[in-house]
Structures are given as C-alpha cells and as structure tokens.
Coordinates of C-alpha atoms in Angstrom, one line a residue:
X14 CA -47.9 -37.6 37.9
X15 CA -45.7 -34.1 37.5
X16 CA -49.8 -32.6 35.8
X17 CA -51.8 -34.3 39.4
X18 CA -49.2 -32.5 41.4
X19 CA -49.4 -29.3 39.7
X20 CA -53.0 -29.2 40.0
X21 CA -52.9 -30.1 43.4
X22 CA -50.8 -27.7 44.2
X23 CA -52.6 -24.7 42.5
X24 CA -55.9 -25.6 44.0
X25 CA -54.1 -25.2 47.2
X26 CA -52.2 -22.1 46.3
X27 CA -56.3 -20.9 45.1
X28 CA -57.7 -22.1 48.3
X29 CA -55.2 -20.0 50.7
X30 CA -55.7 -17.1 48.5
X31 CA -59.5 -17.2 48.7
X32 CA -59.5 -18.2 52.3
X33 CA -57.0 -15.0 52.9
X34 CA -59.7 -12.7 51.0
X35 CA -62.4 -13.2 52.9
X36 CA -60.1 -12.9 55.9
X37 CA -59.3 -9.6 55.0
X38 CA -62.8 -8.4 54.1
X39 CA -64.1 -10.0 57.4
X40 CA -61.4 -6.9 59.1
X41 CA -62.7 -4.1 57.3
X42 CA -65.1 -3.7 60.0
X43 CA -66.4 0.2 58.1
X44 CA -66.8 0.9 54.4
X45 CA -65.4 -2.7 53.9
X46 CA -66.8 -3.1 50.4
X47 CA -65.6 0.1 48.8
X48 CA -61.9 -0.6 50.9
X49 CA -62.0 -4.2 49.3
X50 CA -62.6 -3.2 45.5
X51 CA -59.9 -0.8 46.2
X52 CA -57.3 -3.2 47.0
X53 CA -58.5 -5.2 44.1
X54 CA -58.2 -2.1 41.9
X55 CA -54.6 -1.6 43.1
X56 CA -53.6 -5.0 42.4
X57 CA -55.5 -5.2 39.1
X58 CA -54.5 -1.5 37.2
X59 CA -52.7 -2.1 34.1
X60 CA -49.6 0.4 35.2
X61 CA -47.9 1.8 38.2
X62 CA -50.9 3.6 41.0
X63 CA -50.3 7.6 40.1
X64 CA -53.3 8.6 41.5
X65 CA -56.3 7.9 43.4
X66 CA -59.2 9.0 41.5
X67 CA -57.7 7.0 38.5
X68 CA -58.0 3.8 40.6
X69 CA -61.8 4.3 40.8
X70 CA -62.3 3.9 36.7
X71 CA -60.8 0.6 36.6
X72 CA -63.8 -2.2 36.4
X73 CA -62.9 -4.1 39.7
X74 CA -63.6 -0.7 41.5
X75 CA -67.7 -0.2 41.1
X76 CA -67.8 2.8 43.4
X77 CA -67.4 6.7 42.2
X78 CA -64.4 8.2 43.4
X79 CA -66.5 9.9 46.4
X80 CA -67.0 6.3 48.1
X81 CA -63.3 5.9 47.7
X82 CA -62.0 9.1 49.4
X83 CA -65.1 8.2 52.1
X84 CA -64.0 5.0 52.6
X85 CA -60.2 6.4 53.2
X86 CA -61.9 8.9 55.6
X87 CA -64.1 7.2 57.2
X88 CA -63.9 3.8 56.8
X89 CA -62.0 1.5 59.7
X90 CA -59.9 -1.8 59.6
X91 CA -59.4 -4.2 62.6
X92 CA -55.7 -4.3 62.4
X93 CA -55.0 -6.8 65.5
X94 CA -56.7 -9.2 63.1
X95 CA -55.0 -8.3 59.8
X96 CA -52.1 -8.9 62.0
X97 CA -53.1 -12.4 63.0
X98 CA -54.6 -13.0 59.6
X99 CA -50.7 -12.3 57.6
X100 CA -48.9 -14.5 60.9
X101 CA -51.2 -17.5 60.2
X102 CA -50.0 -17.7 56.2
X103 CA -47.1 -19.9 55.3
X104 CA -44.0 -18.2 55.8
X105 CA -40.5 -18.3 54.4
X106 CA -37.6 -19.6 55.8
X107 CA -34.2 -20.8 56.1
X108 CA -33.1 -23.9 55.6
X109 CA -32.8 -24.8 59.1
X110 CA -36.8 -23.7 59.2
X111 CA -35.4 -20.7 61.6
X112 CA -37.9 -17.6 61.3
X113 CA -36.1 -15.0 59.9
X114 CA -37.5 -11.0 60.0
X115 CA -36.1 -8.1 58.7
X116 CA -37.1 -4.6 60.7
X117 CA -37.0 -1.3 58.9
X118 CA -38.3 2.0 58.0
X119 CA -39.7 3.5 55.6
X120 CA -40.7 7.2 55.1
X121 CA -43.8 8.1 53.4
X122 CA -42.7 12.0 52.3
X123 CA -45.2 15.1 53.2
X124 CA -42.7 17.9 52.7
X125 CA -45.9 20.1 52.0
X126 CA -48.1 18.7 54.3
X127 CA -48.3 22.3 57.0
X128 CA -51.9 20.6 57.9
X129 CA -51.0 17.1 58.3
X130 CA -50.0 16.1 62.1
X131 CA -47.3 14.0 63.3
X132 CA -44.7 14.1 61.0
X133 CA -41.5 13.5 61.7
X134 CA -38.0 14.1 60.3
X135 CA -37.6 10.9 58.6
X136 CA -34.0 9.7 56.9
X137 CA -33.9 9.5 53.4
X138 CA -30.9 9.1 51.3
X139 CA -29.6 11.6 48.6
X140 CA -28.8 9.8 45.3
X141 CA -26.6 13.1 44.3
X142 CA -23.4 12.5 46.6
X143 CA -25.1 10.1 49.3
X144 CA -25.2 12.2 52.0
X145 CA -28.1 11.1 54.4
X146 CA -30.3 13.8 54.6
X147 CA -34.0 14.4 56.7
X148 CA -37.8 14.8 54.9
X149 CA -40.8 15.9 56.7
X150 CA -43.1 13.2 56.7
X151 CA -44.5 9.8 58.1
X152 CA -42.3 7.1 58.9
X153 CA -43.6 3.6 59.4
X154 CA -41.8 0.3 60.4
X155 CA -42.5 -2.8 58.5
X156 CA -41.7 -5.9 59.8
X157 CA -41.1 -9.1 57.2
X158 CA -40.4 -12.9 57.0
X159 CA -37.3 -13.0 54.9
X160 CA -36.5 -16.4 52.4
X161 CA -33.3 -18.2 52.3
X162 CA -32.6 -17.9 48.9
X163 CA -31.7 -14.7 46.1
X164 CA -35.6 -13.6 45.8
X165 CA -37.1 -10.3 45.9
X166 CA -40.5 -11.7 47.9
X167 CA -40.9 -10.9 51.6
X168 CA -43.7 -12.0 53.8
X169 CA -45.0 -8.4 55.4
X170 CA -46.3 -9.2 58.7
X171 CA -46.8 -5.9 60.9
X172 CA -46.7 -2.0 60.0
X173 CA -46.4 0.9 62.3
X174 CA -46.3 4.4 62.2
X175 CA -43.9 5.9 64.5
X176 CA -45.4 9.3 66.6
X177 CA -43.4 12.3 67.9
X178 CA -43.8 10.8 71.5
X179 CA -42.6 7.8 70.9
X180 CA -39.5 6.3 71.7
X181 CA -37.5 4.3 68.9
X182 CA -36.2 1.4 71.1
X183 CA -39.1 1.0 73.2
X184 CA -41.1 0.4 70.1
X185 CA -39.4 -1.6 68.3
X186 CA -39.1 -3.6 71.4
X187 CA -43.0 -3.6 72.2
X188 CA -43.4 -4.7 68.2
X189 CA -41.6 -8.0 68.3
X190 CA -43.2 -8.6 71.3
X191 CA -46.2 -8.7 69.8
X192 CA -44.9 -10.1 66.9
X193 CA -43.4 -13.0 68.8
X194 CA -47.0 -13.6 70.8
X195 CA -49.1 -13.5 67.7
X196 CA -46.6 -16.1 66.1
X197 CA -47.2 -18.4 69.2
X198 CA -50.9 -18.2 68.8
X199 CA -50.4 -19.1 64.9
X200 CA -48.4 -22.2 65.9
X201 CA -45.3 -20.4 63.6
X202 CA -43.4 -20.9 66.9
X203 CA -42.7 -23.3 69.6
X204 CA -41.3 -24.5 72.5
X205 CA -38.3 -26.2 71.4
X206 CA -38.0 -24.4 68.0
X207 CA -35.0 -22.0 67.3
X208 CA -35.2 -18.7 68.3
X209 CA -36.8 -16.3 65.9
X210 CA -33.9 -13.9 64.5
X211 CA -34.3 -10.2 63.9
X212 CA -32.3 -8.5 61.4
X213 CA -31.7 -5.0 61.6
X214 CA -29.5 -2.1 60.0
X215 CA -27.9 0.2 61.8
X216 CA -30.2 3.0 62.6
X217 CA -31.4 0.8 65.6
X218 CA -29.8 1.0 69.0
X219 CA -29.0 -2.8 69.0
X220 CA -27.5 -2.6 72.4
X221 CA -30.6 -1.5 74.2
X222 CA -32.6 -3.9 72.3
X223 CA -30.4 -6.7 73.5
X224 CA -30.9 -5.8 76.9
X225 CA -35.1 -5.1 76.8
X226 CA -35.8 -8.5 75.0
X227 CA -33.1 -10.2 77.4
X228 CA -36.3 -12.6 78.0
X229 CA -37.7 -13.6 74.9
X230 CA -36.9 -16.4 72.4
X231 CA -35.4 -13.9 70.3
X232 CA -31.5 -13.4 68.5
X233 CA -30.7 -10.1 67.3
X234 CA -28.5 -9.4 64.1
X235 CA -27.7 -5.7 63.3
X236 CA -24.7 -3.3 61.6
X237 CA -23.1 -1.5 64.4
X238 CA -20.7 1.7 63.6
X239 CA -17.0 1.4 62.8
X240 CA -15.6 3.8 65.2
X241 CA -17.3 1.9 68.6
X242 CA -15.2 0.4 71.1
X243 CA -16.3 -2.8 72.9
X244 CA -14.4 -4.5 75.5
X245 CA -13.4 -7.9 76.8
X246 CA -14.9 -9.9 79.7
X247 CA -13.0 -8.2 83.0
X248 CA -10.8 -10.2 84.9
X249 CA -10.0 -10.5 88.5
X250 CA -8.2 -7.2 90.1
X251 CA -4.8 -6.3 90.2
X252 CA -2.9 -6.9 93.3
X253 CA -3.1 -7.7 96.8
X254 CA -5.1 -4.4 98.0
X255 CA -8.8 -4.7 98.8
X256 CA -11.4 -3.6 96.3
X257 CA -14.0 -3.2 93.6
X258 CA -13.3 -5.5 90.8
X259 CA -13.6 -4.1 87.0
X260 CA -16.0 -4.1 85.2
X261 CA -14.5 -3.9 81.9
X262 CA -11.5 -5.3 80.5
X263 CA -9.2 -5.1 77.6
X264 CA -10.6 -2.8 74.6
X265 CA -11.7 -3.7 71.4
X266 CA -11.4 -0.5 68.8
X267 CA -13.5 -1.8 65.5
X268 CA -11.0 0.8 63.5
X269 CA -8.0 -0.3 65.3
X270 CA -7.3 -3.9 64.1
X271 CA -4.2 -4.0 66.7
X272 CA -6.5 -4.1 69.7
X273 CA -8.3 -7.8 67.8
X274 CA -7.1 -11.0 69.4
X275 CA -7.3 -13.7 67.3
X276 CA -11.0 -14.7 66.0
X277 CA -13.0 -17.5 67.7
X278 CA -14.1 -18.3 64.1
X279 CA -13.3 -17.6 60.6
X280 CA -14.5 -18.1 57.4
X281 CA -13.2 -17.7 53.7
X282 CA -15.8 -18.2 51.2
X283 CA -16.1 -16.9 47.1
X284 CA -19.1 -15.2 46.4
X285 CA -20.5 -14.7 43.0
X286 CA -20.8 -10.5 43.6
X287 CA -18.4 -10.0 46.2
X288 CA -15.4 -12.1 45.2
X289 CA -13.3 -13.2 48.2
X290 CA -15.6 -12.7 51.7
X291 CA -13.4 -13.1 55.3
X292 CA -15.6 -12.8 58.3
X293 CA -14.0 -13.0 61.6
X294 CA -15.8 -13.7 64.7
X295 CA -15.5 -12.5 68.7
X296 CA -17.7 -13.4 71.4
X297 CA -18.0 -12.2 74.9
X298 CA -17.8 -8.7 73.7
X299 CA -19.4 -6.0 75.3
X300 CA -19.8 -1.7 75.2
X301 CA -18.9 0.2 78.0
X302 CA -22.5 2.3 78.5
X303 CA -23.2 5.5 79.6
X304 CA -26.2 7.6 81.4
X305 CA -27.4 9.2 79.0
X306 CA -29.5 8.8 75.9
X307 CA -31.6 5.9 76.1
X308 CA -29.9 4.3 79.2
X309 CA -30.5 8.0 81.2
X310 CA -33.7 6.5 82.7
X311 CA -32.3 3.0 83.8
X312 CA -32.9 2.3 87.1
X313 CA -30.0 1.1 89.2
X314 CA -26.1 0.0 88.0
X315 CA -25.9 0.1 84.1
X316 CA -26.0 -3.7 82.8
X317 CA -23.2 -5.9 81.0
X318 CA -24.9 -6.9 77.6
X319 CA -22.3 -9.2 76.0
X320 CA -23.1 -10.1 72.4
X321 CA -20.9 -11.8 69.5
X322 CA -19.0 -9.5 67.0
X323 CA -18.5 -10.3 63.1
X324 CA -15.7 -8.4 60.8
X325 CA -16.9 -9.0 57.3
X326 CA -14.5 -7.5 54.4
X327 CA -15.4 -8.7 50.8
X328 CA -12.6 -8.2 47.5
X329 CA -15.3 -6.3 45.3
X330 CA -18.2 -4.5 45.7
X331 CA -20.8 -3.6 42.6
X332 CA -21.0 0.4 42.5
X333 CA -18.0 0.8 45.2
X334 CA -13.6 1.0 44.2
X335 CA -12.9 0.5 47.8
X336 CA -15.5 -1.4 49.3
X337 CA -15.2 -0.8 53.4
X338 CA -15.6 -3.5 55.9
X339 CA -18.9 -4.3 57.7
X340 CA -19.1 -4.8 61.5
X341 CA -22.2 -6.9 62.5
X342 CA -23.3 -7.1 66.4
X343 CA -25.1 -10.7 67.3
X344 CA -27.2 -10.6 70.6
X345 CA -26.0 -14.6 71.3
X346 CA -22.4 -14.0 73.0
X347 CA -21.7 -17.7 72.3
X348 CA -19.5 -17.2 68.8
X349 CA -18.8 -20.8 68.6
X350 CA -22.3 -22.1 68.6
X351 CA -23.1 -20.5 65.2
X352 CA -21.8 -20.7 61.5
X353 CA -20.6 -17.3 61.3
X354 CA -20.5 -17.8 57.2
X355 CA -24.3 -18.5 57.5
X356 CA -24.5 -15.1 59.3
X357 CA -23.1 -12.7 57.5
X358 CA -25.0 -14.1 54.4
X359 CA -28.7 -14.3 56.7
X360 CA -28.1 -10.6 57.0
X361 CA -27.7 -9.7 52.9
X362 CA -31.3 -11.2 52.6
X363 CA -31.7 -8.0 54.7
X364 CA -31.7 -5.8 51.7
X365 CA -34.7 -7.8 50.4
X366 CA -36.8 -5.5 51.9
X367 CA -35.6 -2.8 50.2
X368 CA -36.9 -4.6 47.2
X369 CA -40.2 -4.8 48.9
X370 CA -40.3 -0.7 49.9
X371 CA -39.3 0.0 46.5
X372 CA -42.0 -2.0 44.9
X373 CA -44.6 -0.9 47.8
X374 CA -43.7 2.8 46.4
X375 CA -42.8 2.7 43.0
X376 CA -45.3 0.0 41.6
X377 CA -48.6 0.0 44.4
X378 CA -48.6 3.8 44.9
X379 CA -47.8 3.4 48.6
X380 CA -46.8 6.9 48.9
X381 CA -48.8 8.5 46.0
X382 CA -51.9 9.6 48.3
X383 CA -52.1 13.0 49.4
X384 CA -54.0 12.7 52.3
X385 CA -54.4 14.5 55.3
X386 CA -54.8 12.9 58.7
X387 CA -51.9 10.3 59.5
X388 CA -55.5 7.8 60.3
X389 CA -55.9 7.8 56.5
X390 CA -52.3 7.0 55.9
X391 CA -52.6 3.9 58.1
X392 CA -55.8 2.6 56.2
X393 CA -54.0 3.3 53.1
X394 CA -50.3 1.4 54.5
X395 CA -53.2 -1.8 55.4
X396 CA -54.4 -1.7 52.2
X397 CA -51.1 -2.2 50.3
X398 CA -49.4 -4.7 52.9
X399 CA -52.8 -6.7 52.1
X400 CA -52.3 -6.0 48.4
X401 CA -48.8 -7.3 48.3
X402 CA -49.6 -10.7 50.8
X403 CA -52.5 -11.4 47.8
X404 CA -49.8 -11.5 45.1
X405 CA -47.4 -13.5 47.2
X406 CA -49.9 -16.0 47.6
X407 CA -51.0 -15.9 44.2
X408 CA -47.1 -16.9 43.1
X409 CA -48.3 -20.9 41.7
X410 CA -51.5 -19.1 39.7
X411 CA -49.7 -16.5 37.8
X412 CA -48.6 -16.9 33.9
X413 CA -45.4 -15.5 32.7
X414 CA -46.9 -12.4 31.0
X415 CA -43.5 -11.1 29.9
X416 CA -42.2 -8.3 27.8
X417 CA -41.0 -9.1 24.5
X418 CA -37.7 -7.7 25.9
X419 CA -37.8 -10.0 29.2
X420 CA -36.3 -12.9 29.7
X421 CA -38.7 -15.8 30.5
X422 CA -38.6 -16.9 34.1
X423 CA -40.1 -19.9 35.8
X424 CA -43.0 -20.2 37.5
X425 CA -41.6 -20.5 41.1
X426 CA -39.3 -17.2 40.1
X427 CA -41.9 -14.6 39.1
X428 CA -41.3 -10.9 40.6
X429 CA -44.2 -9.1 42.3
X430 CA -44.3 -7.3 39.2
X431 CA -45.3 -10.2 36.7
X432 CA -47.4 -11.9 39.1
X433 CA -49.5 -8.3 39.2
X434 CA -50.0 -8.6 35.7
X435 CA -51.5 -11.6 35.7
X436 CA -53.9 -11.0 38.6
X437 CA -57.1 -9.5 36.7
X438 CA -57.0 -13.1 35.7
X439 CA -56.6 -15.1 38.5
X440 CA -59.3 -12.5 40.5
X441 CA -62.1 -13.4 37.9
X442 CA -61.5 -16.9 39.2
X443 CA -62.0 -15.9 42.5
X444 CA -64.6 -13.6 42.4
X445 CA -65.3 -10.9 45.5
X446 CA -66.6 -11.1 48.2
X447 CA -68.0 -7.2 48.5
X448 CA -71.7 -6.7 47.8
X449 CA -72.4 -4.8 44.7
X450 CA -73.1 -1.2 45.0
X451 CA -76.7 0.5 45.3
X452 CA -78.4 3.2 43.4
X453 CA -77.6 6.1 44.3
X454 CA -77.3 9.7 43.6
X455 CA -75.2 12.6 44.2
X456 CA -74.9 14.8 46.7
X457 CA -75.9 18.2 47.2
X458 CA -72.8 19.6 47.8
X459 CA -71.5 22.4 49.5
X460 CA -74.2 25.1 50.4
X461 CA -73.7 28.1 48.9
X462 CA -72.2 31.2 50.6
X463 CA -70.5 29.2 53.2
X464 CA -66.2 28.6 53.4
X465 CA -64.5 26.4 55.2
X466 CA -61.8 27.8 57.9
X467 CA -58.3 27.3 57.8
X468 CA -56.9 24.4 58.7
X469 CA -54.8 24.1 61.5
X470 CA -50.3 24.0 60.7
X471 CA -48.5 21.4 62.7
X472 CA -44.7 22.1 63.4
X473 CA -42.5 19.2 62.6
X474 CA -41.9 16.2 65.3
X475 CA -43.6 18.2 67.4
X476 CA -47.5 18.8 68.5
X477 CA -47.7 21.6 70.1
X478 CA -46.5 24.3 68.2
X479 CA -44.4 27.4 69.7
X480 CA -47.1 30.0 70.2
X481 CA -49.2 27.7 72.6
X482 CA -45.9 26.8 74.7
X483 CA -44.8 30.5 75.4
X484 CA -49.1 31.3 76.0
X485 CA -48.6 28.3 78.5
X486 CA -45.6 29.8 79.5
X487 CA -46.3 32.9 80.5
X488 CA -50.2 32.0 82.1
X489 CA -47.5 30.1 84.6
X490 CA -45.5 32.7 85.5
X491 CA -48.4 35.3 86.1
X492 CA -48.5 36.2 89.6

C-alpha cells in the first residue's frame, strides 16, 4: 500500500512540475527558448553559478554564449503571468491553513556599476562589528509563502525592484495588494478564510502600512524599535470645563518597563535554542503620529491606528551573551483573540527567507551577473525565482545524493541544495519543451574603424545627475 502511495504521489509531484514548465515557457513571450535552457542550465550545473558564459557549456544549454547574453538583452518575460503561474501552485502553510508571507529585501550589489541606472543605497550588514552599512546597487523585494515547521523551503511568489522615485510604503502596500487579488483569482483565498498574515522586519514602516491596508483581509506582524513610545486608548476629559477631548492617553515607553500595565496575555514556553521564552501582550495600543515623513501628505486629522504589542525576552541566544528583548507590532488590536505563543514563533519562520536569499545568491548566482540595464536584472531575478519554484516542486523526485560527510536526510527533508543535485536526473525525465537550436553561423562583428561612445554615469538614488539640475537651473532664472 505504503509503494501505491509513493508512486501516486510522485506521479503527482511529476505532473505539477511538468505542468509548471510549460507554464513558464508559455511566459517567455521573446527569446523563450534560449531563457528556458538557461534556467535549466542554472538548476542542472554541477557547482555553485560563477559566471555566465560558463552556464552556456553545460549540455542542457544548446545555445553559444551570444544567444544567452541576447536573450538577457533582448529577450522579454510576461511577468503578470509568472505571477499568477507561482500563486496557482500549492503553498505552505500553518497548521491552522492561515497563509503566511514573509516581505523583504534583498540588495543585488553594483558598487562599480557608474553606467548602470537606478541604483539605490541599499542596506547591507557588515560581518566585521555589525554595523549596518549602505552598497550601491539594486534592491528588490521578494515576497514568500512561509511553512509551519523548522525548514529552509519558501514558496517565492512576487519580486520587485524598488526605483529612486518610489516610495517604500506605498509599494509595499500596492504589492500585497496585488498579491492578495491574484491569490483570490487562484482560489488560495476566500471569503470566510483567515486573513492572510504578513510578516515583516523592521525596516518597514508598519504603522503606515496598517493604516493604507485598513481595508483588506490582511494582519500585519513586524519588529518595531525599542526606544518608541505608544499610548493607551484616551479617556474622557478631565473636569467640569468644556472642551476637546484627548486623543491620547497614558504612555507606553517600550524601554521603560514602569510605564507596562499588566499584560492581556502571557506565555512561558522552553524552546530548544532559546531556553526560557516570556512574551507579554498589550492591545489597544497606539503611536502618537506626526506630519512629517510619510504622514506629511495625509489629507485631513492624523488617524488612530491601534494595533497589539508583544514583549518577547528569551534566556539564551546562539552567537549573543546578552540576548536583548524583541518588541513585535500586530495590526489586530484585539490581543485576546490570538495565541500570542503562536505569534512570536510565526514570526521566527521569518528568517526562512534569509535561507532562501542566501541560497538565491550563494548557490543560483543570483547576483553573479554583471549586467548593465536594471531590465536585464529583472529577467535575470525571473529566471532564478522560476529556478528555485522548479526545485521546490521537484522535493518527492529527488534522491539523497549526499556527501560522504553528510548526514542522510529523508526524503520529505531535502535542502534546496540536494534536491539541485539530483535535478539533471529528474529533467531527463521530463524533457523540454524549447525547440532545438538551428544552424547557424557567426556574426560579422564589429566593423572595423568604428568605437563605441562612452556610456552615460548615473549618480546614485538619483536620475538626473547634478550638471543637468544647475543647466536647468540656471535656463530658469535667465531673464
């Protein structure tokens, strides 16, 4: 019975992979067969991608390295329907089947890059004395479907490349907006269903976020700062005197613990890492906001956004003496309708991505390419997200192609990494679905006696550089 089910289940696990391939070949709407055989050649090189051109020798990829760098160039992907293709797959989730997805960023370093435009300072941290410092380059957030158990697997389903124009909050807002409409269309949602939490760290202006997705089916979950200050619902006013009644009442300094009332809930748990975890719980807790930053454009009185706060302090922590306590903000102001234990522990599968950015980088060469034009870049992010959805689905085909100084795992707890080396396998079962190249031969060249001119330098986070604004400049002020 145990052999039926395994077989059924593989030829399932071989049909959603297969069906996902062509799905993915049906988006590369431009050089699609020289884009496919590179995904393949990502996913089936023997080693870590270091470069390019080595991608084209391997014997999936039957295009020259010219068609590769064309295809790069020139080629085009729909990705509205990559999109809809990764929200249609199965999806982790929790054990209460609530959606769980982890937003972050991820910089793709050009520090060299003069001719490349829109980069952006992007946040990286300094392994020396982990002082956060800033890299030239492209940053691009991922969105992903996070499990419910330890696992280093992530479902990717959305990439974007944040411009110089645009703004943070706004985006991330418009992104799980689209993220929540495409899940609708998938049937990954419902009417009825839980709301779909988003985990965040604290880099995102949670607050604002709160307040712009007020209307969707959505529950945020973010790391706030430890010096903020909330406050307590306001009472009635003081007095017998007419007049305005407050707004805000009694304060709540995170770093002052004398200004806590007693928790709505708490929970004392032992955990395997982190030894003894306490997390305390307020609700009805809200920050007293200011015009300026993101909330200078609001129109009209600034708004009360009320959300649940969550005081985690842990005995131990790997890599840390004196491990410091962790302040979470939770968009539902209602503390006693969730398990504030499940919480705290729904936002450590958080670092999971992490996992998933390392092995996009380290392992599938996301950040190897040195290419030009931030268009290529986006091609090239498509590719890997695609490359990596292919070995998640492929998890119930691969063996267990270990080391001989690696433990043996089971099947349902192979890394990305040991499912990649059994893939050449498992694609010469599938086959491709890209037409075989045609005879061709090379080009001409470049003509002789002709050189290229300079390419244009693009500042940083900017894109107009400082010449052009004081030429505009001063063309205004003529008389």
């Amino acid at each position: 019975m145990d052999s039926l089910q395994d077989k059924a289940a593989r030829v399932e696990a071989l049909t959603a992979l297969s069906r996902f391939r062509r799905e993915f070949y049906s988006c590369l709407t431009l050089r699609a067969d020289a884009l496919f055989e590179l995904t393949d050649a990502v996913l089936c090189a023997g080693g870590p991608v270091v470069s390019l051109p080595e991608l084209s020798l391997e014997a999936v990829h039957r295009r020259g390295h010219g068609a590769m760098y064309d295809a790069l160039a020139q080629g085009h992907i729909n990705a509205s329907r990559v999109r809809m293709a990764l929200a249609g797959l199965e999806l982790p989730r929790g054990a209460d089947r609530q959606l769980s997805i982890a937003l972050d960023v991820t910089p793709w370093p050009r520090p060299d890059a003069e001719c490349s435009p829109e980069r952006l300072h992007c946040h990286r941290p300094c392994r020396c004395d982990g002082v956060r410092q800033t890299i030239p380059g492209w940053p691009y957030q991922v969105a992903a479907a996070l499990g419910g158990g330890r696992s280093s697997w992530t479902g990717p389903l959305d990439a974007l490349r944040l411009g110089p124009d645009d703004d943070p909050t706004e985006v991330t807002a418009a992104q799980i907006r689209d993220l929540l409409e495409r899940l609708r269309e998938a049937g990954q949602w419902r009417q009825g269903d839980p709301a779909v939490l988003f985990v965040l760290d604290s880099g995102y202006d949670i607050v604002r976020l709160t307040w712009l997705l007020r209307d969707e089916p959505v529950r945020l979950l973010g790391r706030i700062r430890s010096d903020r200050v909330m406050h307590a619902p306001a009472g009635r006013r003081k007095g017998p005197w007419p007049g305005r009644q407050p707004r805000h009442g009694e304060e709540f300094r995170l770093a002052a613990p004398a200004t806590h009332p007693a928790p709505v809930q708490q929970s004392r748990t032992v955990h395997d890492r982190f030894g003894q975890v306490t997390a305390d719980c307020w609700g009805r807790l809200h920050p007293k906001l200011e015009r300026r930053g993101s909330w200078t454009d609001h129109q009209g009185e600034l708004p009360i956004v009320e959300g649940t706060l969550v005081h985690l302090a842990v005995e131990r922590l790997p890599g840390n003496r004196d491990p410091k306590p962790l302040w979470l903000w939770h968009s539902d102001p209602d503390a006693a309708a969730y398990d504030v234990d499940r919480l705290w522990r729904i936002f450590l599968r958080r670092f999971d991505l992490e996992h998933t950015f390392r092995f996009f980088k380290q392992t599938l060469g996301l950040t190897r390419p040195r290419l030009r034009h931030p268009e290529q870049g986006d091609r090239w992010v498509w590719l890997i997200l695609a490359a990596y959805t292919q070995l998640r689905l492929a998890r119930r085909l691969a063996e267990d192609l270990r080391r001989p100084w690696e433990q043996p795992l089971a099947p349902d707890q192979l890394t990305p990494g040991r499912v990649r080396r059994g893939y050449p396998r498992i694609r010469k079962t599938l086959g491709t679905p890209a037409n075989a190249p045609k005879a061709t031969h090379p080009g001409p060249g470049r003509p002789r006696g002709r050189t290229s001119t300079p390419a244009p330098r693009h500042p940083v986070g900017k894109k107009r550089n400082k010449t052009d604004t004081r030429v505009r400049g001063a063309a205004q002020h003529q008389p």
